[in-house]
Coordinates of C-alpha atoms in Angstrom, one line a residue:
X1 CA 15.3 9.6 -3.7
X2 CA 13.3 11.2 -0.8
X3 CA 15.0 11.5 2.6
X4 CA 13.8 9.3 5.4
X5 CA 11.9 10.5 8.1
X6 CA 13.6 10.0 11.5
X7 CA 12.1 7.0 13.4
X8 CA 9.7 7.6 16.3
X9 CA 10.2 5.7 19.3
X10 CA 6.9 5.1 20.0
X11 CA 7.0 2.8 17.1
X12 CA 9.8 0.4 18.6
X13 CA 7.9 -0.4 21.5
X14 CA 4.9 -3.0 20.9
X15 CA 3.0 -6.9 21.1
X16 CA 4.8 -9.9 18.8
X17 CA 4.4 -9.3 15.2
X18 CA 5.7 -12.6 14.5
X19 CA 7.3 -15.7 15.2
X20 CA 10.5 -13.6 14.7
X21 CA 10.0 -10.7 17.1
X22 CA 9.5 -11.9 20.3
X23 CA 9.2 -10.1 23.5
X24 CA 12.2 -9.0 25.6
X25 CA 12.9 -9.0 29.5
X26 CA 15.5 -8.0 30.4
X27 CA 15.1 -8.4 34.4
X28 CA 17.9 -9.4 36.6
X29 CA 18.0 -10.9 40.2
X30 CA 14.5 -11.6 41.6
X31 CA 15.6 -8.8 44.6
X32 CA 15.1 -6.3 41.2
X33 CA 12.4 -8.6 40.9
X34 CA 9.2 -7.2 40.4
X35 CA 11.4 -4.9 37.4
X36 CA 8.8 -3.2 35.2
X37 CA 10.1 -4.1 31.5
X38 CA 9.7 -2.2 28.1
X39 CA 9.9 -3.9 24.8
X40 CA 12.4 -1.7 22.5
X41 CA 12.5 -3.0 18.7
X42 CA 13.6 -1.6 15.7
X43 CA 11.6 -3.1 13.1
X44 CA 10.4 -0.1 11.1
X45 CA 9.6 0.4 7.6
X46 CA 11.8 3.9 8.0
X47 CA 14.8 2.3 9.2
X48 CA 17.7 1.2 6.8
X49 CA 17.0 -2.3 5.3
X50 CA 14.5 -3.0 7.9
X51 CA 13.1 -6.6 7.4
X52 CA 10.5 -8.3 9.3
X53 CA 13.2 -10.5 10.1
X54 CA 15.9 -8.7 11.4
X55 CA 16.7 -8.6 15.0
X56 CA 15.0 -7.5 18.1
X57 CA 16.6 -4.7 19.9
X58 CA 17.6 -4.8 23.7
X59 CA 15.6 -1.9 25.9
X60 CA 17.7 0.9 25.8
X61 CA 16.8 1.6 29.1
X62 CA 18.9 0.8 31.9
X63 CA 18.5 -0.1 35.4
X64 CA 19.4 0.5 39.0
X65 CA 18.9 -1.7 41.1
X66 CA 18.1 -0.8 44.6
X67 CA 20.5 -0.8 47.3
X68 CA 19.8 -2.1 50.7
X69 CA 19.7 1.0 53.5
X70 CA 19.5 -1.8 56.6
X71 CA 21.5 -4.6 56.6
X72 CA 18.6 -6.0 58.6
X73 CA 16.3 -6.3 55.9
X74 CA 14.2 -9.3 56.2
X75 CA 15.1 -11.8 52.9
X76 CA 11.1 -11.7 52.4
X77 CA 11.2 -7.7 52.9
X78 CA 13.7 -7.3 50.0
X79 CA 12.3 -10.1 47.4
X80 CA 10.0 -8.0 45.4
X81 CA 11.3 -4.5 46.1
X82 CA 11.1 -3.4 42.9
X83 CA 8.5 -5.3 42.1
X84 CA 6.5 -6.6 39.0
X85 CA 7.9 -7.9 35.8
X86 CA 5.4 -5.7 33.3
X87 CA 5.8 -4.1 29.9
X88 CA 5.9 -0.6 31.3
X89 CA 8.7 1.7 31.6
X90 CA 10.0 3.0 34.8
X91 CA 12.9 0.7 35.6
X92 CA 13.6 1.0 31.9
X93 CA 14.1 4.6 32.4
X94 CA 16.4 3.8 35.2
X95 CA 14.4 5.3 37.9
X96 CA 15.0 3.6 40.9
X97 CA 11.6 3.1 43.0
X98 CA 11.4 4.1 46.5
X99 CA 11.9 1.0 48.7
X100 CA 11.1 2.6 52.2
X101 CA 8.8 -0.4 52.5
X102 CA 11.3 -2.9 51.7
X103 CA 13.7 -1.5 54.6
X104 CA 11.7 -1.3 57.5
X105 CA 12.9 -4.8 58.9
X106 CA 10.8 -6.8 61.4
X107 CA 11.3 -5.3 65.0
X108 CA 9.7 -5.9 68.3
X109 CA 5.7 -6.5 68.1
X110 CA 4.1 -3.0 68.5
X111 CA 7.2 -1.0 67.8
X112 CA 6.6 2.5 65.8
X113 CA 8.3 1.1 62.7
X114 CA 5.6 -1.9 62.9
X115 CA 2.8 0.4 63.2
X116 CA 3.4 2.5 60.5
X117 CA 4.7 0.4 58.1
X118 CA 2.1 -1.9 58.2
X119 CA -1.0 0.7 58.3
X120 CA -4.1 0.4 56.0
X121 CA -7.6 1.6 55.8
X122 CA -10.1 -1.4 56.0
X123 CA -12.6 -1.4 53.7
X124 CA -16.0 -0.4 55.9
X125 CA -17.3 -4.4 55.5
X126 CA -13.8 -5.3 57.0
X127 CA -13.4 -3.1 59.3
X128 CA -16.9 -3.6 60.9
X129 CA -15.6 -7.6 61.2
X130 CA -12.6 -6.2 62.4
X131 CA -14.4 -4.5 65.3
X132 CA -16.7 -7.3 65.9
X133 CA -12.9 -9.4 66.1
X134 CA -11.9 -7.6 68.8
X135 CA -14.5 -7.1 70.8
X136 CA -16.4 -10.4 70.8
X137 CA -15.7 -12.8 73.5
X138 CA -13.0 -15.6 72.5
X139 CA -14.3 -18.0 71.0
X140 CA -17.8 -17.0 70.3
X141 CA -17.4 -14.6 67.0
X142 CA -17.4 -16.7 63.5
X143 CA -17.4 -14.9 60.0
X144 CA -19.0 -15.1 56.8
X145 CA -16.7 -17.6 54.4
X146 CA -16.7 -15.2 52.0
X147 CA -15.1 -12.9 54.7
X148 CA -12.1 -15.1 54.8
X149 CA -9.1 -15.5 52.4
X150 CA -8.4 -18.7 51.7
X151 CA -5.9 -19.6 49.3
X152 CA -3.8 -22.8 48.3
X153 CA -0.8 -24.0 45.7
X154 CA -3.1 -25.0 42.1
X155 CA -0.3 -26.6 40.4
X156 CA -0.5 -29.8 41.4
X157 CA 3.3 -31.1 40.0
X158 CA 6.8 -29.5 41.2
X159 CA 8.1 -27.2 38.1
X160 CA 10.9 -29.3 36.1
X161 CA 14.3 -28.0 35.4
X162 CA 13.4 -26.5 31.6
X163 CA 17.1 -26.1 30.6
X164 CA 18.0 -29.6 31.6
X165 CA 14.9 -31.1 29.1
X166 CA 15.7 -28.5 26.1
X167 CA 19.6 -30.0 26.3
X168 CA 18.6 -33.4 26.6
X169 CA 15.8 -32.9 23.5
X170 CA 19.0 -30.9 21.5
X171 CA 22.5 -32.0 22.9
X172 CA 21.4 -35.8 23.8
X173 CA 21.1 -36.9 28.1
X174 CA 25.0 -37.7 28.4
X175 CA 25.2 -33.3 28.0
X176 CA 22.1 -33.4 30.4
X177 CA 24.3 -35.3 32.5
X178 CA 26.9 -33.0 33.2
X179 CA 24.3 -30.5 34.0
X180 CA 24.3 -29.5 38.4
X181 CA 22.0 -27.0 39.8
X182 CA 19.9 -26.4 43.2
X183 CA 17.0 -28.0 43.8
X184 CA 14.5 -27.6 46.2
X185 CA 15.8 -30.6 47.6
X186 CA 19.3 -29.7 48.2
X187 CA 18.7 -27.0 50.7
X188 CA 17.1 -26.3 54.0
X189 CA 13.3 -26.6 54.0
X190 CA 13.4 -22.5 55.3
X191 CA 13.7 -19.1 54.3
X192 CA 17.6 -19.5 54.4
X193 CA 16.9 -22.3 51.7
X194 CA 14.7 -20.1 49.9
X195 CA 17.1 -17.4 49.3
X196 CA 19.5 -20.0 48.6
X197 CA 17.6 -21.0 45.9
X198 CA 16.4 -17.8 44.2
X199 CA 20.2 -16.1 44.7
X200 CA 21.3 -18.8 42.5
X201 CA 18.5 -18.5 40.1
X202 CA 17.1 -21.5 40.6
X203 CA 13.7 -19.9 40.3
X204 CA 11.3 -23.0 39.4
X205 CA 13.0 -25.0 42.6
X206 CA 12.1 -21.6 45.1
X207 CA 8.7 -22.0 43.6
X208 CA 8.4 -25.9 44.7
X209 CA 10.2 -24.8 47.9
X210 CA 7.5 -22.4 48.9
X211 CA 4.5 -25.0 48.0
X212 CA 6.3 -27.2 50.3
X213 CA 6.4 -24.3 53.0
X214 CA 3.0 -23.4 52.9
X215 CA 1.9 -27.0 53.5
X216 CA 3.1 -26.3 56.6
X217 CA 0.1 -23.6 57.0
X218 CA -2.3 -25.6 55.6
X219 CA -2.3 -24.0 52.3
X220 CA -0.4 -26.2 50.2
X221 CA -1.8 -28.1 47.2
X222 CA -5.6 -29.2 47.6
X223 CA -6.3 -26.9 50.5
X224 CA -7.8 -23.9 47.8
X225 CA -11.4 -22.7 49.7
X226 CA -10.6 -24.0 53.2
X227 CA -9.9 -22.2 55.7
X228 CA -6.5 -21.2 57.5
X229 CA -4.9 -18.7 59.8
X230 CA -2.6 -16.2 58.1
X231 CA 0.7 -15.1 59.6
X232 CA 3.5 -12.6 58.2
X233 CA 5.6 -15.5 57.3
X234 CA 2.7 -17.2 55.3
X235 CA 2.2 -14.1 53.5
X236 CA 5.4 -13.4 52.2
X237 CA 5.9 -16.8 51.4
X238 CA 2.9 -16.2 49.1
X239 CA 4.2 -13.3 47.6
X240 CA 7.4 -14.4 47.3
X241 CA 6.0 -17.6 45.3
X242 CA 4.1 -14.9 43.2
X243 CA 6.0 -12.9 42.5
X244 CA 8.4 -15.8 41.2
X245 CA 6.0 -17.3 39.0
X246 CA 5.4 -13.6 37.4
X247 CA 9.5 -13.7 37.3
X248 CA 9.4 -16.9 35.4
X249 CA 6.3 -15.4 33.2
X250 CA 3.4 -18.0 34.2
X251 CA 1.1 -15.2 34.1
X252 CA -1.8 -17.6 34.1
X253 CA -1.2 -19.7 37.6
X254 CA 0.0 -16.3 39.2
X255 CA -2.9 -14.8 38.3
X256 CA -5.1 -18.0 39.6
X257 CA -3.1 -18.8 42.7
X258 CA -3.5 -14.8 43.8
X259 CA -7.4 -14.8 42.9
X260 CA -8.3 -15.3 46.9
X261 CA -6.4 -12.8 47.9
X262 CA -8.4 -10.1 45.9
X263 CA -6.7 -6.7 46.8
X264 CA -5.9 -7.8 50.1
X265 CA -8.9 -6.5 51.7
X266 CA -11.0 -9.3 53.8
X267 CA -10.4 -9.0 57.1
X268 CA -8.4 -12.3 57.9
X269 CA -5.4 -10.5 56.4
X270 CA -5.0 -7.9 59.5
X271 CA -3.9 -8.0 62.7
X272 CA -7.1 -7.2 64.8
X273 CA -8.5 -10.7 63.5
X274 CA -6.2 -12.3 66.0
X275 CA -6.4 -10.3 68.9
X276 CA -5.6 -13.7 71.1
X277 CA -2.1 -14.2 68.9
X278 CA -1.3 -10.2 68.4
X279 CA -3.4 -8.4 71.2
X280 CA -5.2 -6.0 69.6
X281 CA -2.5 -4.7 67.5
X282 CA -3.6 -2.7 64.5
X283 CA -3.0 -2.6 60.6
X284 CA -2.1 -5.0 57.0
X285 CA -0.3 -8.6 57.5
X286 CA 0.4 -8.6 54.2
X287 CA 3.3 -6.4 53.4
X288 CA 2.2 -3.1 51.3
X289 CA 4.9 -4.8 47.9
X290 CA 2.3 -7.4 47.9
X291 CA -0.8 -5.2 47.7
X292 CA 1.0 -3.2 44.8
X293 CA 1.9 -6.6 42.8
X294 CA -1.7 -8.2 43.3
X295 CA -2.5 -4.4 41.5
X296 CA -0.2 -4.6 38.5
X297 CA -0.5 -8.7 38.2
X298 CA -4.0 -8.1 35.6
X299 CA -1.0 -5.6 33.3
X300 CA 0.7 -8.9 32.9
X301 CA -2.0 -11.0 32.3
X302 CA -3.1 -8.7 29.0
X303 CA -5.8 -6.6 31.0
X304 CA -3.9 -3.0 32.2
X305 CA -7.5 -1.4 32.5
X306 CA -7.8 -3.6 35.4
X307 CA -4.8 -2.9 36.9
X308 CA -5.3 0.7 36.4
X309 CA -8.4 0.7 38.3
X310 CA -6.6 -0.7 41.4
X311 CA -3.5 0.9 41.3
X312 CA -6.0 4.2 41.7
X313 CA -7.6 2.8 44.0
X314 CA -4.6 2.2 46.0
X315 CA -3.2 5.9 45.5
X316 CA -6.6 6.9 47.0
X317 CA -5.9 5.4 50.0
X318 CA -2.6 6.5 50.4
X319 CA -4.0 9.9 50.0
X320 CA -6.5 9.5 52.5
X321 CA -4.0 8.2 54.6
X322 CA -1.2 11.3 54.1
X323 CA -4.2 13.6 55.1
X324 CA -5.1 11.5 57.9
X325 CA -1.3 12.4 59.5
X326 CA -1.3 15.7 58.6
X327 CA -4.6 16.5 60.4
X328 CA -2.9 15.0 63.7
X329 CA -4.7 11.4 63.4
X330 CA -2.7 8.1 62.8
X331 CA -2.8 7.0 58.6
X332 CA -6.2 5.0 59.3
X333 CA -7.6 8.2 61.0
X334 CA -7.4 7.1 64.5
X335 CA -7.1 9.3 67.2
X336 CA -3.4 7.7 68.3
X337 CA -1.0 10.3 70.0
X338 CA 2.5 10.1 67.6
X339 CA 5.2 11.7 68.0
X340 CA 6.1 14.8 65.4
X341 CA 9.1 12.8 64.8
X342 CA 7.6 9.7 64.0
X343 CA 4.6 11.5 61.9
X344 CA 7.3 13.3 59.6
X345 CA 8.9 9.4 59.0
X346 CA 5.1 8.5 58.5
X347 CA 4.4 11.2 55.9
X348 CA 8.1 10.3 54.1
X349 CA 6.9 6.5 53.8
X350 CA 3.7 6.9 52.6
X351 CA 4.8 9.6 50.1
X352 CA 7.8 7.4 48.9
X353 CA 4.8 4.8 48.2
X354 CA 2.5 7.0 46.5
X355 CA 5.4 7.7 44.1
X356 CA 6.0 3.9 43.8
X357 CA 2.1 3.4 42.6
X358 CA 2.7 6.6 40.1
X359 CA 5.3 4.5 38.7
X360 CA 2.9 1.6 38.1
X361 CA 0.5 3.8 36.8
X362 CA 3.0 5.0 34.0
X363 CA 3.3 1.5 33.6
X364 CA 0.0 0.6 32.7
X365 CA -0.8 3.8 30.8
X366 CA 2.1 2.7 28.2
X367 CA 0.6 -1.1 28.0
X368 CA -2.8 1.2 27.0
X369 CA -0.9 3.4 25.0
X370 CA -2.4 6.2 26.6
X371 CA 0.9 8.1 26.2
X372 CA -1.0 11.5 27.2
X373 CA -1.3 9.7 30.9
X374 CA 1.9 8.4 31.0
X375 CA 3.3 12.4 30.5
X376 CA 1.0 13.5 33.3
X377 CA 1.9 11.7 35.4
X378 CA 5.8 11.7 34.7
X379 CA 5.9 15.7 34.9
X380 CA 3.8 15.4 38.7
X381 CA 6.5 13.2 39.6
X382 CA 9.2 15.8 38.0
X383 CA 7.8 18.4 40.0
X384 CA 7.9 16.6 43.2
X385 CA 11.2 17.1 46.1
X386 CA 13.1 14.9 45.5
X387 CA 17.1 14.1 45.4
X388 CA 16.1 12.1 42.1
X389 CA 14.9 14.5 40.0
X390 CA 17.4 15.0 37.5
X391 CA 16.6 10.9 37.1
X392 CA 12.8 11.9 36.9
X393 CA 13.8 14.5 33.9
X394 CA 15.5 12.0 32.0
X395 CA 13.4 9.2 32.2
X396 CA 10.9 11.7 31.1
X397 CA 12.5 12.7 28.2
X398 CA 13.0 8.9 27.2
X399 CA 9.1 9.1 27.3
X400 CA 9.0 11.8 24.9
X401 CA 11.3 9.7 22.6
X402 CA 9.1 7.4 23.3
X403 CA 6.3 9.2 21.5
X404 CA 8.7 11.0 18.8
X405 CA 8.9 14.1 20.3
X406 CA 13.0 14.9 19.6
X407 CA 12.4 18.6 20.7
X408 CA 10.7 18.1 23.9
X409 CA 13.3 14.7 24.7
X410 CA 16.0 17.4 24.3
X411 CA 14.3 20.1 26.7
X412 CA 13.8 17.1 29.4
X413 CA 17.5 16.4 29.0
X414 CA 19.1 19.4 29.1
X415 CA 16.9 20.0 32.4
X416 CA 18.5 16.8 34.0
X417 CA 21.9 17.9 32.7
X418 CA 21.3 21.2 34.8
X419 CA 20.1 19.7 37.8
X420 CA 22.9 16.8 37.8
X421 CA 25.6 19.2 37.6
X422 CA 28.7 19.6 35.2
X423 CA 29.6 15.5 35.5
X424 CA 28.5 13.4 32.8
X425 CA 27.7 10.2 33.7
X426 CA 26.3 7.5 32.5
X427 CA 22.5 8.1 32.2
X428 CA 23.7 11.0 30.5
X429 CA 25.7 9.1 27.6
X430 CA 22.8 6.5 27.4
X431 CA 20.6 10.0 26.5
X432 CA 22.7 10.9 23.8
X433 CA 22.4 7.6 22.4
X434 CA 18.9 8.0 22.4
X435 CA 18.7 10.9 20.9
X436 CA 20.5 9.6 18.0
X437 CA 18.7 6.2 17.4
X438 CA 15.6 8.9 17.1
X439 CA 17.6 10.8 14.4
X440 CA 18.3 7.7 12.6
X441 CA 22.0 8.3 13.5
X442 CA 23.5 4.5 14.2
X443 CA 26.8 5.7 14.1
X444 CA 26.2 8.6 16.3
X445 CA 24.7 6.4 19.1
X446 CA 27.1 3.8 19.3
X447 CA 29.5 6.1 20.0
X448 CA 27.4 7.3 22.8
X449 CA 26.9 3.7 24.4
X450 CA 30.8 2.9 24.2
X451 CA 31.3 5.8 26.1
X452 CA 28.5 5.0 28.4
X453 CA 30.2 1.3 28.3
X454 CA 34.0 2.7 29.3
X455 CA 32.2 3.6 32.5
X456 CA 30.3 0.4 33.2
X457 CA 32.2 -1.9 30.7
X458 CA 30.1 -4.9 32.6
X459 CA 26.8 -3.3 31.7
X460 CA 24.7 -6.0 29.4
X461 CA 22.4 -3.4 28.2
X462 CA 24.8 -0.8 27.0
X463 CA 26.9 -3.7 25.0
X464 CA 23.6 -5.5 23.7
X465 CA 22.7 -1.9 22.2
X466 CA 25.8 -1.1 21.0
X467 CA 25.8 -4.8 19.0
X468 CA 22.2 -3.3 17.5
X469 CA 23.6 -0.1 16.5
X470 CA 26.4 -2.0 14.7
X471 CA 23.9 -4.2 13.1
X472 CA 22.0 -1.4 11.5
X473 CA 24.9 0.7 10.4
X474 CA 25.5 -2.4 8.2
X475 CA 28.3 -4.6 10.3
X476 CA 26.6 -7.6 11.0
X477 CA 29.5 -9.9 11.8
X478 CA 30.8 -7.2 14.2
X479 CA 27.6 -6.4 16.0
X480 CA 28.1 -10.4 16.5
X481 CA 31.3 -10.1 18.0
X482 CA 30.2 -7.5 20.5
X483 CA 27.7 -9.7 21.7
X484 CA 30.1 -13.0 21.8
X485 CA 32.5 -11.4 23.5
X486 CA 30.1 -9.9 25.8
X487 CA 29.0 -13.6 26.6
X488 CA 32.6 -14.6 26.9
X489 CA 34.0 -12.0 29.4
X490 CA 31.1 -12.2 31.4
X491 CA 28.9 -15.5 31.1
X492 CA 26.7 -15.4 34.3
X493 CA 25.4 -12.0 33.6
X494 CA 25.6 -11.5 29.9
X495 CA 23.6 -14.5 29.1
X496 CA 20.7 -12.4 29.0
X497 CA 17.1 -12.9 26.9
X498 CA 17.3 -9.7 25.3
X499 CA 20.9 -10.5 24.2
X500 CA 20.5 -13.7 23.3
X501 CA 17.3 -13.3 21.2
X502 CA 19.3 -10.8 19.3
X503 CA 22.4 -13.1 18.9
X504 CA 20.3 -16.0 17.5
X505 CA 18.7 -14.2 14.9
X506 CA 22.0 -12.6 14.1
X507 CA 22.9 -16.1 13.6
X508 CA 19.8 -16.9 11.0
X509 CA 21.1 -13.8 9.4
X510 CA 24.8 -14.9 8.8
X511 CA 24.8 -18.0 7.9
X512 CA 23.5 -21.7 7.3
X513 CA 25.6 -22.7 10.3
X514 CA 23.1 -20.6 12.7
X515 CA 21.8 -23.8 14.5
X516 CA 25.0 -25.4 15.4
X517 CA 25.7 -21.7 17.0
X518 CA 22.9 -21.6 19.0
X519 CA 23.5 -24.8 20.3
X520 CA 26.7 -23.7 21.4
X521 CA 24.7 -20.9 23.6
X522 CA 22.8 -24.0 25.1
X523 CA 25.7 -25.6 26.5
X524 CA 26.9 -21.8 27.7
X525 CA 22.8 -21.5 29.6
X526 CA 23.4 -25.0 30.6
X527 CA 26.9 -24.6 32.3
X528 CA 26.0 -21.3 34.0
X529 CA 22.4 -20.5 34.3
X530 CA 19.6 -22.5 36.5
X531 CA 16.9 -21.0 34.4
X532 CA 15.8 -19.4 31.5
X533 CA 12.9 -18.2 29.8
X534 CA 10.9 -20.4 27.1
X535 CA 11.4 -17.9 24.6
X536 CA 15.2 -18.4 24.7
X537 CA 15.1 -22.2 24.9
X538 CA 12.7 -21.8 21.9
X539 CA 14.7 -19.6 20.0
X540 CA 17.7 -21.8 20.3
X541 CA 16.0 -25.4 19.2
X542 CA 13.2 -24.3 17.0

């Protein structure tokens, strides 16, 4: 008998083959929420009794979530930090994104921090309305409609509680009954209820929460195509609600309900549109996280070309805008005397979110498959300063893996082994592991994400892979016992898609008594989750 080849990598990661491989998303608290997500499966002709029906494997790739520098922070300034929920790679590779734009809270009107944060380079259309804003008498200038952003709520219903109807369809309405979650109803009609709402993961409700909000700015339901004024509370109550729906995966209205918005680019969206309500004062309403998630939102709807195209658009500005301070001008080229202080905080932003747009740019160039890209760009951002870069070499060595290139994984390694020290940590062990799912080595890797698990035994992703590796080195009833008791020690945070889609079609493997299994899960999602994606729900009753 020939010997297998080791697996590549680059052949885990894909679309649905079949109604038994479904995709995974493994995002956590909308604050992580725009996380970019990779698909990871291990359905391969090379592997050990591979079968079309066998399970779907959790991303390897783990996480970080961001952790607030200014206990300040706005609520709406945190919400989509780490932005977009996509099939790319970066959060997968546990590179946590530079959120300099996320903690520069709110100050006084006209304050430096203001200034720069919100800076942007009009397009020349805009800023010629822009100038004609500002300089006309009150009262007397009137633009173009197609100059003007006006957006509403489309969905015409409030979301329904998803959960609640799959338990009533499965489990009969006197389960539904015991069933108690947040609605948008049970909280203040504010941004306090808001966060109330999404903390508790009552995502659907913070959707019909916002629609009720921005009624209040005359761009709730039926006001699409009229106009309105726009405010930095209106605005990141639309991002918020986008960014939710993308959370929730309605691609399709998120992509309809942004459509006015464009790339943020007509000139009701800045400042100098309302010189009687700001005086004058320059640069973007709209905070710079939305711009980037109106970028990536065409990745999610099937169409990364298009996303490509603006998320190069917007690193061309940036760029224009770093040159801009280093020739002594402000970042939209105005002659504006700053401080060498504040110009070095400048530069440091707008650097930070250049490397946030590289990230979605790695992003898309995995959902093309243009893996080539994807390198590039990952080795500019290696070479960069940076305190992370030991992070950067590892996450580019998961790339390579990514590809099938074991060698060049290795070399990527060892360089973030060097530049992290003589500690092993966790990243380090989840490398290893890696490594040996690439060599085929099941054994050899679950070894590797116990260890990793002894120093994060909470960790969902490390347990759900160490359930797969069990699975394939032939111990199907214990890679079900990992991910039971994973469920049981930790309920709120273990009952995870990726996890759960594996356990349920562990259960179709076992046994004949799969169903009455998964309906056990129900009741789990039920008791301690607000809401859950329709590919669990679907999993569990189909």
């Amino acid at each position: 008998m020939s010997e297998r080849m080791p697996p590549s990598l680059s052949q885990y990661f894909g679309e649905k083959t079949d109604d038994k491989v479904k995709t995974i998303d493994l995002s956590e608290e909308l604050n992580e929420a725009s996380t970019k997500i990779t698909d990871l499966k291990l359905v391969d002709d090379n592997l050990p009794s591979a079968q079309k029906n066998e399970p779907e494997v959790c991303r390897i790739f783990a996480e970080t979530p961001p952790q607030a520098k200014d206990q300040t922070t706005s609520f709406f300034d945190l919400i989509g930090n780490n932005h977009s929920v996509s099939n790319g790679l970066i959060s997968n590779l546990d590179i946590t994104p530079n959120n300099d734009d996320g903690f520069c809270p709110r100050v006084a009107l006209g304050s430096e921090s203001d200034r720069r944060r919100d800076a942007w380079i009009p397009n020349e259309r805009t800023r010629q309305c822009l100038i004609a804003c500002s300089t006309a008498a009150p009262g007397t200038y009137f633009p173009d409609r197609e100059l003007l952003t006006m957006p509403g709520v489309l969905l015409e219903e409030d979301l329904g509680d998803t959960i609640g109807e799959a338990v009533t369809l499965c489990l009969g309405e006197a389960e539904a009954a015991q069933r108690s979650i947040l609605s948008e109803s049970d909280v203040t009609q504010d941004e306090r209820g808001l966060r109330e709402l999404v903390q508790a993961g009552s995502y659907r409700a913070a959707i019909n929460l916002t629609a009720r909000l921005l009624t209040i700015y005359g761009q709730g339901r039926g006001r699409a195509g009229h106009p309105s004024k726009h405010s930095p509370h209106s605005l990141q109550l639309w991002f918020t609600r986008i960014a939710l729906l993308v959370k929730i995966k309605a691609f399709g209205i998120a992509q309809s309900e942004a459509a006015p918005f464009g790339q943020l680019d007509k000139p009701d969206v800045f400042y100098q549109f309302y010189p009687e309500m700001y005086g004058g004062r320059p640069g973007s309403i709209a905070s710079f996280s939305f711009r980037l998630l109106l970028s990536e939102l065409p990745m999610h709807c099937g169409k990364p070309n298009d996303s490509l195209t603006k998320l190069y658009s917007m690193k061309s500005t940036i760029k224009q805008m770093l040159d801009n301070l280093k020739q002594g001008l402000s970042e939209d080229g105005s002659p504006i005397e700053i401080s060498e202080l504040d110009r070095t905080d400048s530069i440091r932003l707008w650097m930070g979110r250049e490397t946030r747009v590289m990230h979605s740019i790695v992003n898309c160039a995995l959902a093309l498959k243009d893996y080539e890209l994807a390198i590039v760009v990952m080795e500019e951002l290696c070479h960069r300063d940076g305190t992370a870069r030991h992070m950067l070499y590892s996450a580019l060595g998961r790339l390579r893996l990514q590809v099938g290139d074991v060698a060049g994984a290795e070399t990527c390694f060892d360089e973030a082994r060097a530049l992290r020290g003589n500690t092993t940590d966790l990243r380090e062990y989840v490398d290893r592991g890696l490594l040996a799912v690439a060599q085929n080595s099941f054994d050899e890797a679950y070894v590797c994400f116990q260890q990793a698990s002894t120093l994060d035994p909470t960790n969902v992703m490390i347990l759900n892979n160490m359930g797969v590796c069990l699975l394939y080195g032939g111990h199907l009833k214990e890679a079900i016992k990992v991910l039971e008791s994973a469920i049981e020690s930790n309920p709120v945070h273990a009952l995870h898609e990726s996890l759960l889609l594996n356990l349920c079609t562990l259960y179709d493997m076992e046994s004949s008594k799969g169903r009455m299994k998964k309906f056990a899960l129900l009741r789990q999602i039920s008791r301690y989750q607000a809401d859950a994606p329709t590919t669990i729900l679907e999993k569990l009753y189909g």
